GROMACS .gro file of N, CA and C in nm:
model
  357
    1UNK      N    1  11.633  16.721   8.646
    1UNK     CA    2  11.605  16.612   8.554
    1UNK      C    3  11.689  16.488   8.590
    2UNK      N    4  11.816  16.515   8.625
    2UNK     CA    5  11.906  16.403   8.662
    2UNK      C    6  11.854  16.332   8.788
    3UNK      N    7  11.802  16.410   8.880
    3UNK     CA    8  11.751  16.350   9.006
    3UNK      C    9  11.632  16.259   8.978
    4UNK      N   10  11.542  16.302   8.892
    4UNK     CA   11  11.425  16.222   8.858
    4UNK      C   12  11.465  16.092   8.793
    5UNK      N   13  11.557  16.098   8.698
    5UNK     CA   14  11.607  15.978   8.630
    5UNK      C   15  11.672  15.885   8.733
    6UNK      N   16  11.751  15.939   8.823
    6UNK     CA   17  11.817  15.858   8.925
    6UNK      C   18  11.717  15.790   9.014
    7UNK      N   19  11.613  15.859   9.057
    7UNK     CA   20  11.508  15.801   9.141
    7UNK      C   21  11.436  15.689   9.070
    8UNK      N   22  11.400  15.712   8.944
    8UNK     CA   23  11.329  15.609   8.866
    8UNK      C   24  11.416  15.487   8.848
    9UNK      N   25  11.539  15.509   8.813
    9UNK     CA   26  11.634  15.396   8.795
    9UNK      C   27  11.654  15.319   8.927
   10UNK      N   28  11.664  15.387   9.039
   10UNK     CA   29  11.678  15.322   9.170
   10UNK      C   30  11.559  15.237   9.200
   11UNK      N   31  11.439  15.287   9.177
   11UNK     CA   32  11.316  15.213   9.203
   11UNK      C   33  11.309  15.088   9.119
   12UNK      N   34  11.342  15.101   8.992
   12UNK     CA   35  11.341  14.986   8.903
   12UNK      C   36  11.440  14.878   8.947
   13UNK      N   37  11.560  14.917   8.983
   13UNK     CA   38  11.662  14.823   9.026
   13UNK      C   39  11.623  14.752   9.158
   14UNK      N   40  11.565  14.825   9.250
   14UNK     CA   41  11.521  14.764   9.375
   14UNK      C   42  11.408  14.662   9.350
   15UNK      N   43  11.318  14.697   9.263
   15UNK     CA   44  11.208  14.608   9.233
   15UNK      C   45  11.257  14.479   9.172
   16UNK      N   46  11.357  14.486   9.085
   16UNK     CA   47  11.408  14.365   9.020
   16UNK      C   48  11.483  14.276   9.119
   17UNK      N   49  11.557  14.333   9.206
   17UNK     CA   50  11.637  14.248   9.296
   17UNK      C   51  11.550  14.177   9.398
   18UNK      N   52  11.440  14.238   9.443
   18UNK     CA   53  11.356  14.171   9.544
   18UNK      C   54  11.279  14.054   9.480
   19UNK      N   55  11.242  14.061   9.356
   19UNK     CA   56  11.178  13.949   9.289
   19UNK      C   57  11.274  13.831   9.274
   20UNK      N   58  11.398  13.859   9.240
   20UNK     CA   59  11.497  13.756   9.224
   20UNK      C   60  11.523  13.683   9.356
   21UNK      N   61  11.528  13.756   9.468
   21UNK     CA   62  11.548  13.694   9.600
   21UNK      C   63  11.433  13.595   9.631
   22UNK      N   64  11.312  13.631   9.600
   22UNK     CA   65  11.198  13.545   9.631
   22UNK      C   66  11.207  13.417   9.549
   23UNK      N   67  11.244  13.428   9.423
   23UNK     CA   68  11.254  13.311   9.335
   23UNK      C   69  11.361  13.215   9.380
   24UNK      N   70  11.469  13.264   9.442
   24UNK     CA   71  11.578  13.181   9.478
   24UNK      C   72  11.568  13.115   9.616
   25UNK      N   73  11.457  13.139   9.684
   25UNK     CA   74  11.440  13.080   9.817
   25UNK      C   75  11.438  12.928   9.808
   26UNK      N   76  11.524  12.864   9.884
   26UNK     CA   77  11.537  12.720   9.884
   26UNK      C   78  11.488  12.665  10.016
   27UNK      N   79  11.437  12.545  10.012
   27UNK     CA   80  11.397  12.479  10.137
   27UNK      C   81  11.512  12.389  10.184
   28UNK      N   82  11.518  12.366  10.313
   28UNK     CA   83  11.622  12.284  10.370
   28UNK      C   84  11.583  12.136  10.357
   29UNK      N   85  11.454  12.107  10.378
   29UNK     CA   86  11.406  11.967  10.373
   29UNK      C   87  11.299  11.952  10.268
   30UNK      N   88  11.297  11.834  10.209
   30UNK     CA   89  11.190  11.800  10.114
   30UNK      C   90  11.067  11.759  10.196
   31UNK      N   91  10.953  11.810  10.153
   31UNK     CA   92  10.826  11.771  10.221
   31UNK      C   93  10.805  11.621  10.207
   32UNK      N   94  10.745  11.561  10.309
   32UNK     CA   95  10.711  11.421  10.298
   32UNK      C   96  10.709  11.351  10.432
   33UNK      N   97  10.683  11.222  10.429
   33UNK     CA   98  10.682  11.138  10.547
   33UNK      C   99  10.801  11.046  10.541
   34UNK      N  100  10.883  11.049  10.640
   34UNK     CA  101  11.008  10.970  10.648
   34UNK      C  102  11.003  10.877  10.765
   35UNK      N  103  11.042  10.751  10.740
   35UNK     CA  104  11.033  10.644  10.840
   35UNK      C  105  11.170  10.600  10.882
   36UNK      N  106  11.188  10.586  11.011
   36UNK     CA  107  11.312  10.535  11.071
   36UNK      C  108  11.278  10.438  11.183
   37UNK      N  109  11.379  10.367  11.226
   37UNK     CA  110  11.360  10.274  11.340
   37UNK      C  111  11.431  10.328  11.461
   38UNK      N  112  11.360  10.327  11.571
   38UNK     CA  113  11.417  10.369  11.700
   38UNK      C  114  11.443  10.249  11.787
   39UNK      N  115  11.548  10.254  11.861
   39UNK     CA  116  11.578  10.148  11.958
   39UNK      C  117  11.548  10.203  12.095
   40UNK      N  118  11.444  10.149  12.156
   40UNK     CA  119  11.403  10.192  12.291
   40UNK      C  120  11.440  10.088  12.394
   41UNK      N  121  11.391  10.108  12.513
   41UNK     CA  122  11.414  10.017  12.626
   41UNK      C  123  11.351   9.881  12.599
   42UNK      N  124  11.232   9.883  12.536
   42UNK     CA  125  11.157   9.760  12.510
   42UNK      C  126  11.181   9.701  12.373
   43UNK      N  127  11.281   9.749  12.303
   43UNK     CA  128  11.311   9.700  12.167
   43UNK      C  129  11.294   9.807  12.062
   44UNK      N  130  11.300   9.763  11.938
   44UNK     CA  131  11.287   9.856  11.824
   44UNK      C  132  11.142   9.892  11.796
   45UNK      N  133  11.123  10.013  11.747
   45UNK     CA  134  10.990  10.056  11.701
   45UNK      C  135  11.005  10.157  11.589
   46UNK      N  136  10.900  10.167  11.511
   46UNK     CA  137  10.901  10.252  11.391
   46UNK      C  138  10.854  10.393  11.425
   47UNK      N  139  10.925  10.492  11.369
   47UNK     CA  140  10.891  10.634  11.389
   47UNK      C  141  10.877  10.699  11.255
   48UNK      N  142  10.765  10.766  11.233
   48UNK     CA  143  10.741  10.843  11.108
   48UNK      C  144  10.753  10.991  11.140
   49UNK      N  145  10.831  11.060  11.064
   49UNK     CA  146  10.848  11.205  11.076
   49UNK      C  147  10.785  11.271  10.956
   50UNK      N  148  10.692  11.363  10.976
   50UNK     CA  149  10.625  11.430  10.868
   50UNK      C  150  10.675  11.574  10.862
   51UNK      N  151  10.731  11.613  10.746
   51UNK     CA  152  10.789  11.744  10.726
   51UNK      C  153  10.714  11.817  10.619
   52UNK      N  154  10.691  11.946  10.644
   52UNK     CA  155  10.625  12.030  10.543
   52UNK      C  156  10.677  12.174  10.562
   53UNK      N  157  10.723  12.235  10.457
   53UNK     CA  158  10.776  12.372  10.459
   53UNK      C  159  10.881  12.390  10.566
   54UNK      N  160  10.978  12.296  10.573
   54UNK     CA  161  11.087  12.300  10.670
   54UNK      C  162  11.043  12.292  10.815
   55UNK      N  163  10.926  12.238  10.840
   55UNK     CA  164  10.878  12.224  10.978
   55UNK      C  165  10.840  12.081  11.008
   56UNK      N  166  10.866  12.042  11.132
   56UNK     CA  167  10.817  11.912  11.177
   56UNK      C  168  10.667  11.926  11.206
   57UNK      N  169  10.587  11.867  11.116
   57UNK     CA  170  10.441  11.875  11.131
   57UNK      C  171  10.395  11.774  11.234
   58UNK      N  172  10.452  11.655  11.233
   58UNK     CA  173  10.413  11.551  11.327
   58UNK      C  174  10.519  11.443  11.333
   59UNK      N  175  10.522  11.375  11.444
   59UNK     CA  176  10.605  11.255  11.462
   59UNK      C  177  10.512  11.147  11.514
   60UNK      N  178  10.505  11.039  11.439
   60UNK     CA  179  10.412  10.931  11.472
   60UNK      C  180  10.491  10.807  11.508
   61UNK      N  181  10.459  10.752  11.626
   61UNK     CA  182  10.526  10.629  11.668
   61UNK      C  183  10.430  10.514  11.650
   62UNK      N  184  10.478  10.415  11.574
   62UNK     CA  185  10.396  10.298  11.556
   62UNK      C  186  10.399  10.208  11.679
   63UNK      N  187  10.349  10.090  11.672
   63UNK     CA  188  10.344   9.999  11.785
   63UNK      C  189  10.481   9.985  11.852
   64UNK      N  190  10.482   9.993  11.985
   64UNK     CA  191  10.611   9.983  12.059
   64UNK      C  192  10.590   9.901  12.186
   65UNK      N  193  10.700   9.858  12.246
   65UNK     CA  194  10.694   9.781  12.369
   65UNK      C  195  10.748   9.858  12.491
   66UNK      N  196  10.744   9.991  12.483
   66UNK     CA  197  10.792  10.070  12.593
   66UNK      C  198  10.689  10.066  12.705
   67UNK      N  199  10.737  10.077  12.829
   67UNK     CA  200  10.647  10.077  12.943
   67UNK      C  201  10.555  10.199  12.933
   68UNK      N  202  10.422  10.177  12.928
   68UNK     CA  203  10.328  10.287  12.902
   68UNK      C  204  10.346  10.407  12.997
   69UNK      N  205  10.368  10.383  13.125
   69UNK     CA  206  10.376  10.492  13.222
   69UNK      C  207  10.510  10.563  13.224
   70UNK      N  208  10.610  10.508  13.157
   70UNK     CA  209  10.741  10.569  13.156
   70UNK      C  210  10.780  10.603  13.013
   71UNK      N  211  10.813  10.504  12.933
   71UNK     CA  212  10.853  10.525  12.794
   71UNK      C  213  10.740  10.583  12.710
   72UNK      N  214  10.619  10.536  12.733
   72UNK     CA  215  10.505  10.587  12.657
   72UNK      C  216  10.481  10.735  12.683
   73UNK      N  217  10.496  10.777  12.805
   73UNK     CA  218  10.480  10.920  12.842
   73UNK      C  219  10.597  10.998  12.780
   74UNK      N  220  10.718  10.942  12.788
   74UNK     CA  221  10.836  11.011  12.732
   74UNK      C  222  10.820  11.030  12.581
   75UNK      N  223  10.767  10.932  12.513
   75UNK     CA  224  10.746  10.948  12.367
   75UNK      C  225  10.659  11.067  12.337
   76UNK      N  226  10.548  11.081  12.410
   76UNK     CA  227  10.458  11.194  12.388
   76UNK      C  228  10.528  11.328  12.420
   77UNK      N  229  10.607  11.331  12.527
   77UNK     CA  230  10.677  11.454  12.566
   77UNK      C  231  10.784  11.492  12.461
   78UNK      N  232  10.855  11.392  12.412
   78UNK     CA  233  10.959  11.416  12.310
   78UNK      C  234  10.894  11.471  12.184
   79UNK      N  235  10.783  11.410  12.140
   79UNK     CA  236  10.713  11.456  12.020
   79UNK      C  237  10.672  11.602  12.037
   80UNK      N  238  10.614  11.637  12.151
   80UNK     CA  239  10.571  11.774  12.176
   80UNK      C  240  10.688  11.870  12.168
   81UNK      N  241  10.798  11.837  12.230
   81UNK     CA  242  10.920  11.921  12.230
   81UNK      C  243  10.971  11.940  12.088
   82UNK      N  244  10.978  11.831  12.013
   82UNK     CA  245  11.031  11.839  11.875
   82UNK      C  246  10.945  11.929  11.789
   83UNK      N  247  10.816  11.916  11.801
   83UNK     CA  248  10.725  11.998  11.721
   83UNK      C  249  10.732  12.145  11.764
   84UNK      N  250  10.741  12.170  11.893
   84UNK     CA  251  10.749  12.310  11.940
   84UNK      C  252  10.878  12.376  11.897
   85UNK      N  253  10.989  12.305  11.909
   85UNK     CA  254  11.120  12.364  11.876
   85UNK      C  255  11.162  12.341  11.732
   86UNK      N  256  11.086  12.259  11.659
   86UNK     CA  257  11.112  12.228  11.518
   86UNK      C  258  11.253  12.170  11.499
   87UNK      N  259  11.292  12.079  11.588
   87UNK     CA  260  11.421  12.015  11.578
   87UNK      C  261  11.415  11.882  11.651
   88UNK      N  262  11.508  11.794  11.613
   88UNK     CA  263  11.526  11.668  11.686
   88UNK      C  264  11.616  11.686  11.806
   89UNK      N  265  11.686  11.800  11.814
   89UNK     CA  266  11.784  11.825  11.915
   89UNK      C  267  11.717  11.876  12.043
   90UNK      N  268  11.653  11.783  12.115
   90UNK     CA  269  11.584  11.815  12.240
   90UNK      C  270  11.645  11.734  12.354
   91UNK      N  271  11.615  11.774  12.477
   91UNK     CA  272  11.666  11.702  12.592
   91UNK      C  273  11.596  11.571  12.610
   92UNK      N  274  11.666  11.471  12.661
   92UNK     CA  275  11.606  11.342  12.693
   92UNK      C  276  11.515  11.359  12.815
   93UNK      N  277  11.422  11.267  12.829
   93UNK     CA  278  11.330  11.266  12.941
   93UNK      C  279  11.393  11.181  13.054
   94UNK      N  280  11.405  11.239  13.168
   94UNK     CA  281  11.465  11.169  13.285
   94UNK      C  282  11.380  11.045  13.317
   95UNK      N  283  11.448  10.935  13.335
   95UNK     CA  284  11.381  10.807  13.365
   95UNK      C  285  11.348  10.726  13.242
   96UNK      N  286  11.360  10.788  13.126
   96UNK     CA  287  11.329  10.717  13.000
   96UNK      C  288  11.439  10.758  12.898
   97UNK      N  289  11.560  10.749  12.942
   97UNK     CA  290  11.676  10.789  12.861
   97UNK      C  291  11.685  10.711  12.734
   98UNK      N  292  11.676  10.578  12.742
   98UNK     CA  293  11.694  10.492  12.626
   98UNK      C  294  11.584  10.520  12.521
   99UNK      N  295  11.459  10.532  12.568
   99UNK     CA  296  11.350  10.564  12.476
   99UNK      C  297  11.369  10.699  12.411
  100UNK      N  298  11.407  10.800  12.491
  100UNK     CA  299  11.432  10.934  12.440
  100UNK      C  300  11.541  10.934  12.338
  101UNK      N  301  11.651  10.870  12.369
  101UNK     CA  302  11.763  10.867  12.274
  101UNK      C  303  11.725  10.795  12.144
  102UNK      N  304  11.646  10.692  12.153
  102UNK     CA  305  11.601  10.621  12.034
  102UNK      C  306  11.513  10.711  11.947
  103UNK      N  307  11.420  10.785  12.011
  103UNK     CA  308  11.331  10.873  11.938
  103UNK      C  309  11.415  10.984  11.869
  104UNK      N  310  11.504  11.045  11.943
  104UNK     CA  311  11.586  11.151  11.888
  104UNK      C  312  11.670  11.102  11.769
  105UNK      N  313  11.730  10.986  11.781
  105UNK     CA  314  11.811  10.930  11.673
  105UNK      C  315  11.724  10.900  11.549
  106UNK      N  316  11.604  10.848  11.572
  106UNK     CA  317  11.516  10.815  11.457
  106UNK      C  318  11.473  10.939  11.382
  107UNK      N  319  11.435  11.045  11.454
  107UNK     CA  320  11.391  11.166  11.386
  107UNK      C  321  11.512  11.236  11.320
  108UNK      N  322  11.625  11.232  11.385
  108UNK     CA  323  11.749  11.286  11.323
  108UNK      C  324  11.777  11.214  11.190
  109UNK      N  325  11.767  11.084  11.191
  109UNK     CA  326  11.792  11.004  11.070
  109UNK      C  327  11.693  11.043  10.960
  110UNK      N  328  11.566  11.059  10.996
  110UNK     CA  329  11.464  11.095  10.899
  110UNK      C  330  11.493  11.232  10.839
  111UNK      N  331  11.532  11.329  10.925
  111UNK     CA  332  11.558  11.463  10.876
  111UNK      C  333  11.684  11.468  10.789
  112UNK      N  334  11.781  11.384  10.819
  112UNK     CA  335  11.899  11.377  10.732
  112UNK      C  336  11.861  11.322  10.595
  113UNK      N  337  11.771  11.222  10.595
  113UNK     CA  338  11.726  11.164  10.469
  113UNK      C  339  11.640  11.264  10.389
  114UNK      N  340  11.577  11.359  10.459
  114UNK     CA  341  11.487  11.453  10.391
  114UNK      C  342  11.561  11.577  10.344
  115UNK      N  343  11.691  11.586  10.374
  115UNK     CA  344  11.769  11.705  10.340
  115UNK      C  345  11.760  11.733  10.188
  116UNK      N  346  11.731  11.855  10.154
  116UNK     CA  347  11.717  11.895  10.014
  116UNK      C  348  11.858  11.918   9.957
  117UNK      N  349  11.896  11.836   9.864
  117UNK     CA  350  12.030  11.848   9.807
  117UNK      C  351  12.035  11.918   9.672
  118UNK      N  352  11.919  11.961   9.622
  118UNK     CA  353  11.921  12.032   9.492
  118UNK      C  354  11.970  12.173   9.511
  119UNK      N  355  12.039  12.223   9.409
  119UNK     CA  356  12.098  12.358   9.414
  119UNK      C  357  12.026  12.454   9.329
   0.00000   0.00000   0.00000
């Protein structure tokens, strides 16, 4: 009889704790579109970072003055890397260092602004 009561009590306690864990799940970033300015080789340009469920959904670069065959290509490569790795912390593209650094800094700024500060 004691064993049966112990088993039932154990099952009930386990069930309660797992529900509580699910309810307390917090996100790191608030969902939304965040805009920052990047400084590239050809000047400043606007970068929008779209976050959903703690993931980089997309990075959109508005009009820019980067050299299409160098900086323009680097922008696309940086965006692909960021989305694949889900971070702004990616390697710069050789030959387009200034553009790469600007993109990385802009997305980093957006993600810092999106940080969920609620407890």
